[in-house]
Coordinates of C-alpha atoms in Angstrom, one line a residue:
M1 CA 0.2 -8.0 -55.5
I2 CA -0.1 -11.6 -56.2
A3 CA -3.4 -12.9 -57.8
R4 CA -4.4 -15.3 -55.0
D5 CA -5.8 -13.9 -51.7
R6 CA -4.6 -16.8 -49.4
S7 CA -1.3 -18.7 -48.9
D8 CA -0.4 -21.6 -46.6
V9 CA 2.3 -19.3 -45.1
V10 CA 2.7 -15.6 -45.0
I11 CA 5.9 -13.9 -44.0
V12 CA 6.1 -10.2 -43.0
G13 CA 9.8 -8.8 -43.6
G14 CA 12.2 -9.5 -46.1
V15 CA 15.9 -8.8 -45.1
A16 CA 17.4 -11.8 -43.1
A17 CA 15.0 -14.1 -41.2
G18 CA 11.9 -13.7 -43.6
P19 CA 13.8 -14.8 -46.7
K20 CA 15.6 -17.6 -45.0
T21 CA 12.3 -19.0 -43.6
G22 CA 10.8 -18.9 -47.1
A23 CA 13.9 -20.4 -48.7
V24 CA 14.2 -23.4 -46.2
L25 CA 10.5 -24.0 -46.0
A26 CA 10.1 -24.0 -50.0
R27 CA 13.1 -26.7 -49.8
R28 CA 11.4 -28.9 -47.1
N29 CA 7.9 -28.7 -48.5
P30 CA 7.7 -27.6 -52.0
S31 CA 4.0 -28.1 -52.0
L32 CA 3.1 -25.1 -49.7
S33 CA 2.2 -21.9 -51.1
I34 CA 4.3 -19.1 -49.7
V35 CA 4.3 -15.5 -50.0
L36 CA 6.7 -12.9 -48.4
F37 CA 5.6 -9.2 -48.2
Q38 CA 8.5 -6.6 -47.7
K39 CA 7.6 -3.0 -47.0
D40 CA 10.7 -1.7 -48.6
H41 CA 11.9 -2.0 -52.3
Y42 CA 15.2 -3.8 -51.5
I43 CA 14.9 -7.4 -50.6
S44 CA 17.5 -9.8 -48.7
Y45 CA 20.3 -7.4 -48.9
G46 CA 23.5 -7.6 -46.7
S47 CA 22.5 -4.8 -44.0
C48 CA 25.7 -5.5 -42.2
G49 CA 27.6 -4.6 -45.4
L50 CA 26.2 -1.1 -45.4
P51 CA 29.1 0.6 -43.6
Y52 CA 31.4 -1.0 -46.3
F53 CA 29.4 0.3 -49.2
A54 CA 29.4 3.8 -47.4
S55 CA 33.1 3.8 -47.3
G56 CA 33.4 2.7 -51.0
E57 CA 35.1 -0.5 -50.1
V58 CA 32.1 -2.4 -51.7
S59 CA 32.1 -0.6 -55.0
V60 CA 28.2 -0.9 -55.9
F61 CA 25.1 -1.3 -53.6
S62 CA 24.0 -4.3 -55.9
S63 CA 26.8 -6.2 -54.6
L64 CA 25.0 -6.6 -51.2
T65 CA 21.9 -8.0 -52.9
K66 CA 23.6 -10.7 -54.8
T67 CA 24.2 -14.4 -54.0
S68 CA 27.7 -15.8 -53.9
Y69 CA 27.6 -16.8 -57.5
G70 CA 26.6 -13.2 -58.6
V71 CA 22.9 -13.3 -59.1
E72 CA 20.7 -10.4 -57.7
R73 CA 18.1 -11.4 -55.2
T74 CA 14.9 -10.1 -56.8
P75 CA 11.4 -11.3 -56.5
E76 CA 11.9 -13.2 -59.6
F77 CA 14.8 -14.9 -58.3
F78 CA 12.9 -16.0 -55.1
R79 CA 10.0 -17.2 -57.3
N80 CA 12.1 -19.0 -60.0
T81 CA 15.1 -20.3 -57.8
K82 CA 13.9 -20.6 -54.3
G83 CA 10.3 -21.5 -54.9
F84 CA 8.2 -18.9 -53.1
D85 CA 6.6 -15.5 -53.9
V86 CA 7.9 -12.2 -52.9
V87 CA 6.2 -8.9 -53.2
T88 CA 8.1 -5.9 -52.4
D89 CA 6.8 -2.2 -51.7
A90 CA 4.0 -3.9 -49.9
E91 CA 3.4 -3.1 -46.2
V92 CA 1.4 -5.3 -43.9
I93 CA -0.6 -2.7 -41.8
A94 CA -2.6 -5.2 -39.7
I95 CA -2.8 -8.9 -38.6
N96 CA -6.2 -10.5 -37.5
P97 CA -5.4 -13.7 -35.8
D98 CA -9.1 -14.6 -35.2
N99 CA -9.6 -15.1 -39.0
K100 CA -6.1 -15.7 -39.9
T101 CA -5.6 -12.7 -42.4
V102 CA -3.2 -9.9 -42.9
T103 CA -4.2 -6.4 -44.4
V104 CA -1.5 -5.4 -47.0
K105 CA -1.1 -2.0 -48.4
S106 CA 0.8 -1.3 -51.7
C107 CA 3.4 1.4 -51.1
K108 CA 3.0 2.3 -54.8
D109 CA -0.7 3.1 -55.1
E110 CA -1.8 2.6 -51.6
S111 CA -4.4 0.1 -52.5
I112 CA -5.4 -2.5 -49.8
H113 CA -5.5 -6.3 -50.1
V114 CA -6.5 -8.6 -47.4
H115 CA -4.6 -12.0 -47.5
G116 CA -5.2 -15.1 -45.5
Y117 CA -2.8 -17.5 -43.9
S118 CA -2.5 -21.0 -42.2
N119 CA 0.9 -19.9 -40.5
L120 CA 2.1 -16.4 -40.1
V121 CA 6.0 -15.4 -39.7
I122 CA 6.6 -12.0 -38.4
A123 CA 10.3 -11.0 -39.4
T124 CA 9.8 -7.1 -39.1
G125 CA 13.3 -6.4 -37.6
A126 CA 14.3 -3.3 -35.7
R127 CA 13.8 0.5 -35.8
P128 CA 16.3 3.2 -34.6
K129 CA 16.0 4.2 -31.0
V130 CA 14.2 7.6 -30.6
P131 CA 17.1 10.1 -29.4
P132 CA 16.5 11.5 -26.0
F133 CA 17.2 15.0 -27.4
P134 CA 15.7 17.4 -30.0
V135 CA 16.6 16.4 -33.6
P136 CA 15.7 18.4 -36.6
Q137 CA 14.3 17.0 -39.7
S138 CA 17.2 17.2 -42.2
P139 CA 18.6 15.0 -45.0
V140 CA 22.2 15.5 -43.4
V141 CA 21.0 14.2 -39.9
R142 CA 20.2 10.7 -40.5
Y143 CA 20.2 7.1 -38.8
F144 CA 22.3 4.5 -40.4
T145 CA 19.8 1.4 -40.5
K146 CA 18.6 1.2 -44.2
P147 CA 20.0 1.1 -47.7
E148 CA 18.9 4.7 -48.5
D149 CA 21.0 6.0 -45.6
A150 CA 24.2 4.3 -47.0
I151 CA 23.3 5.4 -50.4
D152 CA 22.7 8.9 -49.4
F153 CA 26.0 9.2 -47.5
R154 CA 27.9 7.5 -50.2
R155 CA 26.4 10.0 -52.9
L156 CA 27.3 13.2 -50.9
S157 CA 30.7 11.8 -50.1
E158 CA 31.5 11.4 -53.8
K159 CA 30.3 14.7 -54.7
G160 CA 32.5 16.3 -51.9
R161 CA 29.4 17.6 -49.9
I162 CA 30.9 16.3 -46.7
G163 CA 33.9 17.6 -45.0
S164 CA 33.1 17.0 -41.5
L165 CA 30.9 14.3 -39.8
A166 CA 29.7 13.6 -36.3
I167 CA 28.7 10.2 -35.2
V168 CA 26.4 10.0 -32.2
G169 CA 26.8 6.6 -30.8
G170 CA 29.8 4.6 -30.3
G171 CA 28.5 0.9 -30.7
Y172 CA 29.3 -1.3 -33.5
I173 CA 27.8 0.8 -36.4
G174 CA 29.2 4.0 -35.0
C175 CA 32.9 2.6 -34.9
E176 CA 32.3 1.1 -38.4
M177 CA 31.1 4.4 -39.8
A178 CA 33.9 6.1 -38.1
E179 CA 36.3 3.8 -40.0
A180 CA 34.4 4.8 -43.3
A181 CA 35.0 8.2 -42.5
T182 CA 38.9 7.6 -42.5
V183 CA 38.5 6.3 -45.9
W184 CA 37.0 9.7 -47.1
G185 CA 39.3 11.7 -45.0
F186 CA 36.6 13.4 -43.2
D187 CA 37.1 15.6 -40.1
T188 CA 35.2 13.1 -37.8
T189 CA 33.9 13.3 -34.2
L190 CA 32.5 10.1 -32.3
I191 CA 30.3 11.0 -29.5
E192 CA 29.4 8.2 -26.9
R193 CA 27.4 8.8 -23.8
E194 CA 28.7 5.8 -21.9
P195 CA 32.6 6.1 -20.5
Q196 CA 33.8 3.8 -23.3
V197 CA 33.0 2.9 -26.9
L198 CA 31.5 -0.5 -27.6
P199 CA 29.6 -0.5 -24.3
G200 CA 27.6 -3.5 -24.8
G201 CA 30.1 -6.3 -25.4
F202 CA 33.3 -5.0 -24.1
D203 CA 34.8 -4.1 -20.6
P204 CA 36.5 -0.6 -20.4
E205 CA 40.2 -1.8 -20.6
M206 CA 39.3 -4.1 -23.7
A207 CA 37.2 -1.3 -25.6
L208 CA 40.0 1.2 -25.0
H209 CA 41.9 -0.8 -27.8
A210 CA 39.2 0.3 -30.3
Q211 CA 39.2 3.8 -29.1
R212 CA 42.8 4.3 -29.4
E213 CA 42.7 2.8 -32.8
L214 CA 40.2 5.4 -34.0
E215 CA 42.2 8.2 -32.3
R216 CA 45.2 7.0 -34.1
N217 CA 43.4 7.2 -37.3
G218 CA 42.4 10.8 -36.8
I219 CA 38.9 10.3 -35.2
R220 CA 38.1 12.6 -32.1
V221 CA 36.4 10.3 -29.7
L222 CA 34.4 11.8 -26.9
T223 CA 33.2 9.4 -24.3
G224 CA 31.2 10.0 -21.3
A225 CA 29.7 13.0 -23.5
A226 CA 25.9 13.5 -23.8
V227 CA 24.3 15.1 -26.8
K228 CA 21.8 17.9 -25.3
E229 CA 20.2 18.8 -28.8
I230 CA 20.9 19.0 -32.5
T231 CA 19.9 22.2 -34.4
L232 CA 20.4 23.5 -37.9
R233 CA 22.5 26.6 -38.7
N234 CA 22.4 27.6 -42.3
E235 CA 21.2 24.1 -43.0
K236 CA 24.3 22.5 -41.3
P237 CA 24.0 20.4 -38.1
V238 CA 25.0 22.2 -35.0
I239 CA 25.3 19.5 -31.9
Q240 CA 25.5 20.7 -28.4
V241 CA 27.5 18.5 -26.1
D242 CA 27.6 18.6 -22.5
T243 CA 31.1 18.2 -22.2
A244 CA 32.5 19.6 -25.3
G245 CA 30.2 22.5 -26.1
E246 CA 29.2 23.2 -29.7
I247 CA 30.2 21.1 -32.8
E248 CA 29.2 22.2 -36.4
V249 CA 29.5 19.6 -39.1
D250 CA 28.1 18.9 -42.6
Y251 CA 26.5 15.6 -41.7
V252 CA 25.3 13.7 -38.5
I253 CA 24.9 10.0 -38.3
L254 CA 22.6 8.9 -35.3
S255 CA 23.6 5.5 -34.4
L256 CA 22.1 5.1 -31.0
G257 CA 21.0 1.3 -31.4
V258 CA 17.8 -0.2 -32.4
V259 CA 14.6 -1.5 -30.6
P260 CA 12.5 -4.3 -31.9
E261 CA 9.8 -3.3 -34.7
S262 CA 7.0 -5.0 -33.0
E263 CA 4.1 -2.7 -33.2
L264 CA 2.2 -5.1 -35.6
A265 CA 2.6 -7.8 -33.0
R266 CA 1.4 -5.5 -30.2
R267 CA -1.8 -4.4 -32.0
C268 CA -2.8 -7.8 -32.8
G269 CA -2.4 -9.0 -29.1
L270 CA 0.8 -11.0 -29.3
A271 CA 2.8 -11.1 -26.0
L272 CA 5.9 -8.8 -25.8
G273 CA 8.8 -8.8 -23.4
E274 CA 10.2 -5.9 -21.1
R275 CA 12.2 -4.8 -24.1
E276 CA 9.0 -4.7 -26.4
G277 CA 10.3 -7.7 -28.4
I278 CA 8.0 -10.2 -29.4
L279 CA 8.1 -13.2 -26.9
V280 CA 8.9 -16.6 -28.5
D281 CA 9.4 -20.1 -27.3
E282 CA 12.2 -22.4 -28.5
K283 CA 10.5 -23.2 -31.5
M284 CA 10.0 -19.4 -32.3
R285 CA 6.5 -19.6 -31.9
T286 CA 4.8 -16.6 -30.4
S287 CA 1.9 -16.5 -27.9
D288 CA -0.4 -17.4 -30.9
P289 CA 0.3 -20.9 -32.1
A290 CA -0.1 -20.1 -35.8
I291 CA 2.1 -17.3 -35.7
Y292 CA 6.1 -17.5 -35.6
A293 CA 8.5 -14.7 -35.3
G294 CA 12.3 -14.2 -35.8
G295 CA 15.1 -11.9 -36.3
D296 CA 15.7 -8.4 -34.7
C297 CA 11.9 -8.2 -33.5
V298 CA 12.1 -10.9 -31.0
E299 CA 13.6 -11.4 -27.5
Q300 CA 15.7 -14.3 -26.9
I301 CA 16.9 -16.3 -23.9
N302 CA 20.5 -15.6 -23.0
G303 CA 22.3 -19.0 -23.0
I304 CA 24.3 -18.2 -19.8
T305 CA 22.0 -16.3 -17.6
G306 CA 18.6 -17.8 -18.8
K307 CA 17.1 -14.5 -18.9
R308 CA 15.5 -12.8 -21.9
S309 CA 17.6 -10.5 -23.9
F310 CA 17.5 -8.5 -27.1
L311 CA 20.4 -9.0 -29.4
P312 CA 19.9 -7.8 -33.0
L313 CA 22.4 -9.8 -35.2
G314 CA 22.1 -11.0 -38.8
S315 CA 23.6 -14.3 -38.0
L316 CA 21.0 -14.9 -35.4
A317 CA 18.2 -13.9 -37.6
N318 CA 19.2 -16.3 -40.4
R319 CA 19.3 -19.2 -37.8
H320 CA 15.7 -18.1 -36.5
G321 CA 14.5 -18.6 -40.1
R322 CA 15.7 -22.1 -40.4
V323 CA 14.1 -23.1 -36.9
I324 CA 10.9 -21.5 -38.1
A325 CA 10.9 -23.2 -41.4
E326 CA 11.7 -26.6 -40.0
N327 CA 8.9 -26.3 -37.5
I328 CA 6.2 -25.3 -40.1
A329 CA 7.4 -28.1 -42.3
G330 CA 6.5 -30.5 -39.4
G331 CA 10.0 -30.8 -37.8
A332 CA 11.1 -30.4 -34.4
A333 CA 13.8 -27.7 -34.4
V334 CA 14.6 -25.6 -31.4
F335 CA 16.7 -22.4 -30.9
R336 CA 18.7 -22.8 -27.8
G337 CA 19.3 -19.2 -26.9
V338 CA 21.9 -16.5 -27.6
L339 CA 25.6 -16.1 -26.4
G340 CA 26.3 -12.8 -27.9
A341 CA 29.3 -13.8 -30.2
A342 CA 29.9 -10.8 -32.2
L343 CA 32.8 -9.1 -34.2
V344 CA 33.5 -5.6 -35.3
K345 CA 36.5 -4.3 -37.5
V346 CA 37.9 -0.8 -36.2
C347 CA 40.4 0.4 -38.8
D348 CA 43.1 -2.0 -38.3
K349 CA 42.0 -3.4 -35.1
N350 CA 40.0 -6.7 -34.7
M351 CA 37.4 -6.6 -31.8
G352 CA 35.4 -9.5 -30.9
C353 CA 33.4 -10.9 -28.0
V354 CA 31.2 -13.7 -26.8
G355 CA 29.2 -14.6 -23.6
L356 CA 29.3 -12.1 -20.6
T357 CA 31.5 -9.1 -19.9
E358 CA 33.0 -8.9 -16.3
K359 CA 30.4 -6.3 -15.4
A360 CA 27.4 -8.3 -16.7
A361 CA 28.7 -11.4 -14.8
R362 CA 29.2 -9.4 -11.6
N363 CA 25.7 -7.9 -12.0
E364 CA 24.4 -11.5 -12.1
G365 CA 26.0 -12.2 -8.6
I366 CA 28.6 -14.5 -10.0
S367 CA 31.8 -15.1 -8.3
V368 CA 33.9 -13.5 -11.2
Q369 CA 37.4 -14.2 -12.0
C370 CA 39.4 -12.7 -15.1
V371 CA 42.6 -13.4 -16.8
W372 CA 44.2 -11.5 -19.6
G373 CA 47.0 -12.3 -22.1
G374 CA 48.8 -10.9 -24.9
F375 CA 49.5 -13.5 -27.8
G376 CA 50.5 -14.0 -31.3
D377 CA 48.2 -15.8 -33.6
R378 CA 51.2 -17.6 -35.1
P379 CA 54.7 -18.2 -34.2
D380 CA 56.7 -14.8 -34.0
Y381 CA 59.2 -16.3 -36.5
Y382 CA 56.5 -16.8 -39.2
P383 CA 56.0 -13.9 -41.6
D384 CA 53.0 -11.8 -40.9
A385 CA 52.4 -13.1 -37.5
K386 CA 50.1 -10.5 -35.7
G387 CA 49.2 -10.0 -32.1
M388 CA 46.1 -9.9 -29.9
V389 CA 45.0 -9.2 -26.4
L390 CA 42.5 -11.7 -24.9
K391 CA 40.3 -11.4 -21.7
M392 CA 38.7 -14.5 -20.3
V393 CA 35.8 -14.3 -17.7
Y394 CA 34.9 -17.3 -15.7
D395 CA 33.4 -18.4 -12.4
G396 CA 35.9 -18.6 -9.9
T397 CA 34.0 -21.0 -7.8
S398 CA 32.9 -23.5 -10.3
G399 CA 35.3 -22.7 -13.1
R400 CA 32.4 -22.4 -15.5
L401 CA 33.4 -20.4 -18.7
L402 CA 31.6 -17.1 -19.0
G403 CA 33.0 -14.9 -21.6
L404 CA 35.7 -13.8 -23.9
Q405 CA 37.0 -10.6 -25.3
A406 CA 39.6 -10.1 -27.9
A407 CA 41.3 -7.1 -29.7
G408 CA 44.1 -7.0 -31.9
E409 CA 45.5 -7.3 -35.6
G410 CA 45.6 -11.0 -35.3
D411 CA 43.1 -13.9 -35.8
I412 CA 40.7 -13.5 -33.1
L413 CA 37.7 -15.1 -34.9
R414 CA 38.8 -18.7 -34.4
R415 CA 39.3 -17.9 -30.7
I416 CA 35.7 -16.4 -30.2
D417 CA 34.2 -19.3 -32.3
V418 CA 35.8 -22.0 -30.3
F419 CA 35.0 -20.2 -27.0
S420 CA 31.5 -19.9 -28.3
A421 CA 31.3 -23.7 -28.7
M422 CA 32.6 -24.2 -25.2
L423 CA 29.9 -21.9 -23.7
R424 CA 27.0 -23.8 -25.5
R425 CA 28.3 -27.0 -23.8
N426 CA 28.8 -25.2 -20.3
G427 CA 32.4 -25.6 -20.5
V428 CA 34.8 -25.2 -17.7
V429 CA 38.4 -24.0 -17.6
D430 CA 39.7 -27.5 -17.6
D431 CA 37.8 -28.0 -20.9
L432 CA 40.1 -25.6 -22.6
I433 CA 43.1 -27.4 -21.3
D434 CA 41.8 -30.3 -23.1
L435 CA 41.1 -28.6 -26.3
E436 CA 42.8 -30.2 -29.5
H437 CA 43.4 -27.5 -32.1
G438 CA 45.0 -27.5 -35.6
Y439 CA 48.5 -26.6 -35.6
A440 CA 50.9 -25.7 -38.3
P441 CA 53.1 -22.6 -38.2
P442 CA 51.3 -20.8 -41.0
Y443 CA 48.1 -21.1 -39.2
S444 CA 48.8 -21.2 -35.2
E445 CA 50.9 -21.6 -32.3
A446 CA 51.7 -25.1 -30.9
M447 CA 49.8 -24.0 -27.8
D448 CA 46.8 -21.8 -28.5
P449 CA 46.1 -18.6 -26.6
L450 CA 43.1 -20.3 -25.1
H451 CA 45.4 -23.0 -23.6
H452 CA 47.4 -20.1 -22.0
L453 CA 44.4 -18.4 -20.6
A454 CA 43.3 -21.7 -19.1
S455 CA 46.7 -22.3 -17.5
M456 CA 46.4 -18.7 -16.1
A457 CA 43.2 -19.5 -14.5
Q458 CA 44.6 -22.6 -12.9
A459 CA 47.7 -20.5 -11.7
K460 CA 45.1 -18.2 -10.0
K461 CA 44.0 -21.3 -7.9
R462 CA 47.5 -21.6 -6.9
G463 CA 47.9 -17.8 -5.8
L464 CA 48.6 -15.9 -9.0
S465 CA 47.5 -12.4 -8.6
M466 CA 46.7 -10.8 -12.0
L467 CA 45.9 -7.2 -12.3
P468 CA 43.9 -5.6 -15.3
P469 CA 45.9 -4.2 -18.2
C470 CA 47.5 -1.1 -16.8
S471 CA 45.6 1.8 -18.5
A472 CA 44.5 4.8 -16.4
S473 CA 41.3 4.8 -18.6
S474 CA 40.4 1.3 -17.9
G475 CA 38.2 1.6 -15.1
Y476 CA 40.6 0.0 -12.6
P477 CA 42.1 2.8 -10.5
G478 CA 43.4 0.2 -7.9
L479 CA 46.3 -0.6 -10.3
M480 CA 47.2 2.9 -10.9
G481 CA 47.0 4.3 -7.5
A482 CA 48.2 1.5 -5.4
A483 CA 50.3 3.3 -2.8
G484 CA 53.7 1.7 -2.4
M485 CA 53.6 -0.6 -5.3
V486 CA 56.9 -0.9 -7.4
W487 CA 56.9 -1.8 -11.1
L488 CA 59.3 -4.5 -12.0
D489 CA 59.8 -4.4 -15.7
V490 CA 61.3 -7.8 -16.9
R491 CA 61.8 -6.8 -20.4
E492 CA 65.1 -6.6 -22.1
N493 CA 67.0 -3.3 -21.8
H494 CA 66.4 -2.2 -25.3
Q495 CA 62.8 -2.9 -25.1
F496 CA 62.5 -1.1 -21.7
S497 CA 64.4 2.0 -23.4
E498 CA 62.1 2.1 -26.4
T499 CA 58.8 1.8 -25.1
K500 CA 57.9 3.1 -21.6
I501 CA 54.2 3.1 -20.7
P502 CA 52.7 6.2 -19.4
Q503 CA 52.0 5.0 -16.0
Y504 CA 55.8 5.0 -15.4
G505 CA 55.8 8.5 -13.9
S506 CA 56.1 9.0 -10.1
E507 CA 55.8 5.4 -9.4
K508 CA 59.0 3.4 -8.5
V509 CA 60.3 1.3 -11.4
I510 CA 63.0 -1.3 -11.4
Q511 CA 64.1 -3.0 -14.5
I512 CA 65.8 -6.3 -14.5
P513 CA 65.4 -8.6 -17.7
L514 CA 63.9 -11.9 -16.9
N515 CA 67.1 -13.9 -17.7
M516 CA 68.9 -11.8 -15.0
L517 CA 66.2 -12.0 -12.5
R518 CA 67.4 -15.1 -10.4
G519 CA 70.7 -13.8 -10.0
R520 CA 69.6 -10.3 -8.9
L521 CA 66.9 -11.1 -6.6
G522 CA 68.9 -9.5 -3.8
E523 CA 68.4 -6.1 -5.2
L524 CA 64.6 -6.3 -4.4
D525 CA 63.2 -5.4 -1.1
R526 CA 61.0 -8.3 0.1
D527 CA 58.7 -6.1 2.0
C528 CA 57.6 -4.1 -1.1
E529 CA 54.7 -4.9 -3.3
Y530 CA 55.4 -5.6 -6.9
V531 CA 53.6 -5.4 -10.2
I532 CA 55.6 -7.3 -12.7
M533 CA 55.5 -6.0 -16.4
C534 CA 56.5 -7.2 -19.7
G535 CA 55.5 -7.2 -23.4
Y536 CA 52.8 -9.8 -23.6
G537 CA 52.6 -11.2 -20.0
A538 CA 54.4 -14.4 -20.4
R539 CA 57.6 -13.2 -18.8
A540 CA 55.8 -11.5 -16.0
Y541 CA 54.2 -14.8 -15.4
Q542 CA 57.4 -16.6 -15.2
A543 CA 59.0 -13.7 -13.0
W544 CA 56.1 -14.2 -10.6
S545 CA 57.0 -17.9 -10.4
I546 CA 60.6 -17.2 -9.8
L547 CA 59.6 -14.6 -7.1
C548 CA 57.1 -16.8 -5.2
N549 CA 59.6 -19.7 -5.2
A550 CA 62.0 -17.3 -3.6
G551 CA 59.8 -16.3 -0.7
F552 CA 58.1 -13.0 -2.0
K553 CA 54.6 -12.6 -0.9
K554 CA 53.2 -9.3 -2.3
I555 CA 53.5 -9.8 -6.2
H556 CA 51.2 -9.2 -9.0
V557 CA 51.4 -9.7 -12.5
A558 CA 50.2 -6.7 -15.0
G559 CA 47.7 -8.8 -17.3
A560 CA 48.6 -9.0 -21.0
G561 CA 51.5 -6.7 -20.3
I562 CA 52.5 -3.8 -22.6
A563 CA 50.1 -5.3 -25.3
G564 CA 47.1 -5.0 -23.0
A565 CA 47.8 -1.2 -22.2
A566 CA 46.2 0.0 -25.4
L567 CA 48.9 2.7 -25.7

């Protein structure tokens, strides 16, 4: 413990929001005495890098604790470089707001110490969700939220003690750990209770890109599958799954999500929200004006719906820390809410989202419209150009932008970031048309994919009918089972022969290359209803225009074409 028994600012928690608060505050007001208590031994580590250490892509764990210039973040580093004290292996077990003290227990010798404060910052993070099924106590059945989890997984993997693995939960960490398993070559099963992987930020037809990528890399993916219980047989985990029966493996990762670690706040009387997160205002103050809170332990306002939400992301936690520090130092910083910008790498597929999904927007009672498109991240003539599929969600009445989802090998990050900035400013479809982006063939197309999405949304006002990507698992049975629809494939002859989508079965299919369509309109029955298909969607859109001008009435474009089908 430190020698003094009172500090101007006491910080509880030392992963993201806590260290950021201390570092910014010490810069803004060096005269303040600041101490941070961290329950664990590790301090200010890159928790989002744990799956990549587990896979071996990050060679040593200490890399996750170092600065960009290679210095390890230790208590001495924070004292000498950042200007505030850090005490590890020290658990704050109680807060007394009336006399402004915290009670601290040493995790080494269990001694108790009472420490006073003028301002308190709670940054206790989150804890794993308790499984809704029985789970045995075993070193080979673990959550994946702490350094020890990753270190143990890596150690056993290197020793050849893991040959088969089950991951319960198909969210971000579950998918990242499934990728880690492919690096080690494990026989891996991913089990997700919802009908899709990545259920939080993606709609079904977009999440299917991640699932197909996992399956292509040898992962067995079970969706719509509920775990009934996990038991041990000869010290090996046995999982009972309602749709798949018994699965015996060497190791189980429980990746069921997290909940706010708010017990300290609850016990000292601070206001909590419906999700048990600490309630804070835009200055990150709790119901006690002397206590601030930030990171995964708080509930935040959704910047689109205005409702409170729980979104545990390291990027947000660091921003919380800056806002808290500025306000304690006498500034007037505000946190304007969350938009949900998130990225996840699934083997060779990049997945990203921001804003509301189509499902979430509909649940809010919004008049939702969507457009899909397949694009290259650079001109196709440029070496290493890679593709992506984007889905834009917007208000069909006002044109307000609501959300963007992306999947592909290409550069989705820039599109997610630009769209996030548009959401922050309550942008509308026409604002995307006005977007001025950086262009050169090594970096981008002359027209960005966001421009094209906006053009599609405008075309919808003129009558364009766009159907979701044509996957039987996408949750849009209307596209697949539409009686009487005819598929009009406008790809070139060789493309049609090489790649036929599975949906081309009993349905009637007509293939006419786009450049021949005008001259062969007489071959089409004007009374039929058509779904136009191509590789990425651009030719289908052009074909739709040709057919409309020729007087055809019942025509639809298959969104994002073959690229959107997640084949």
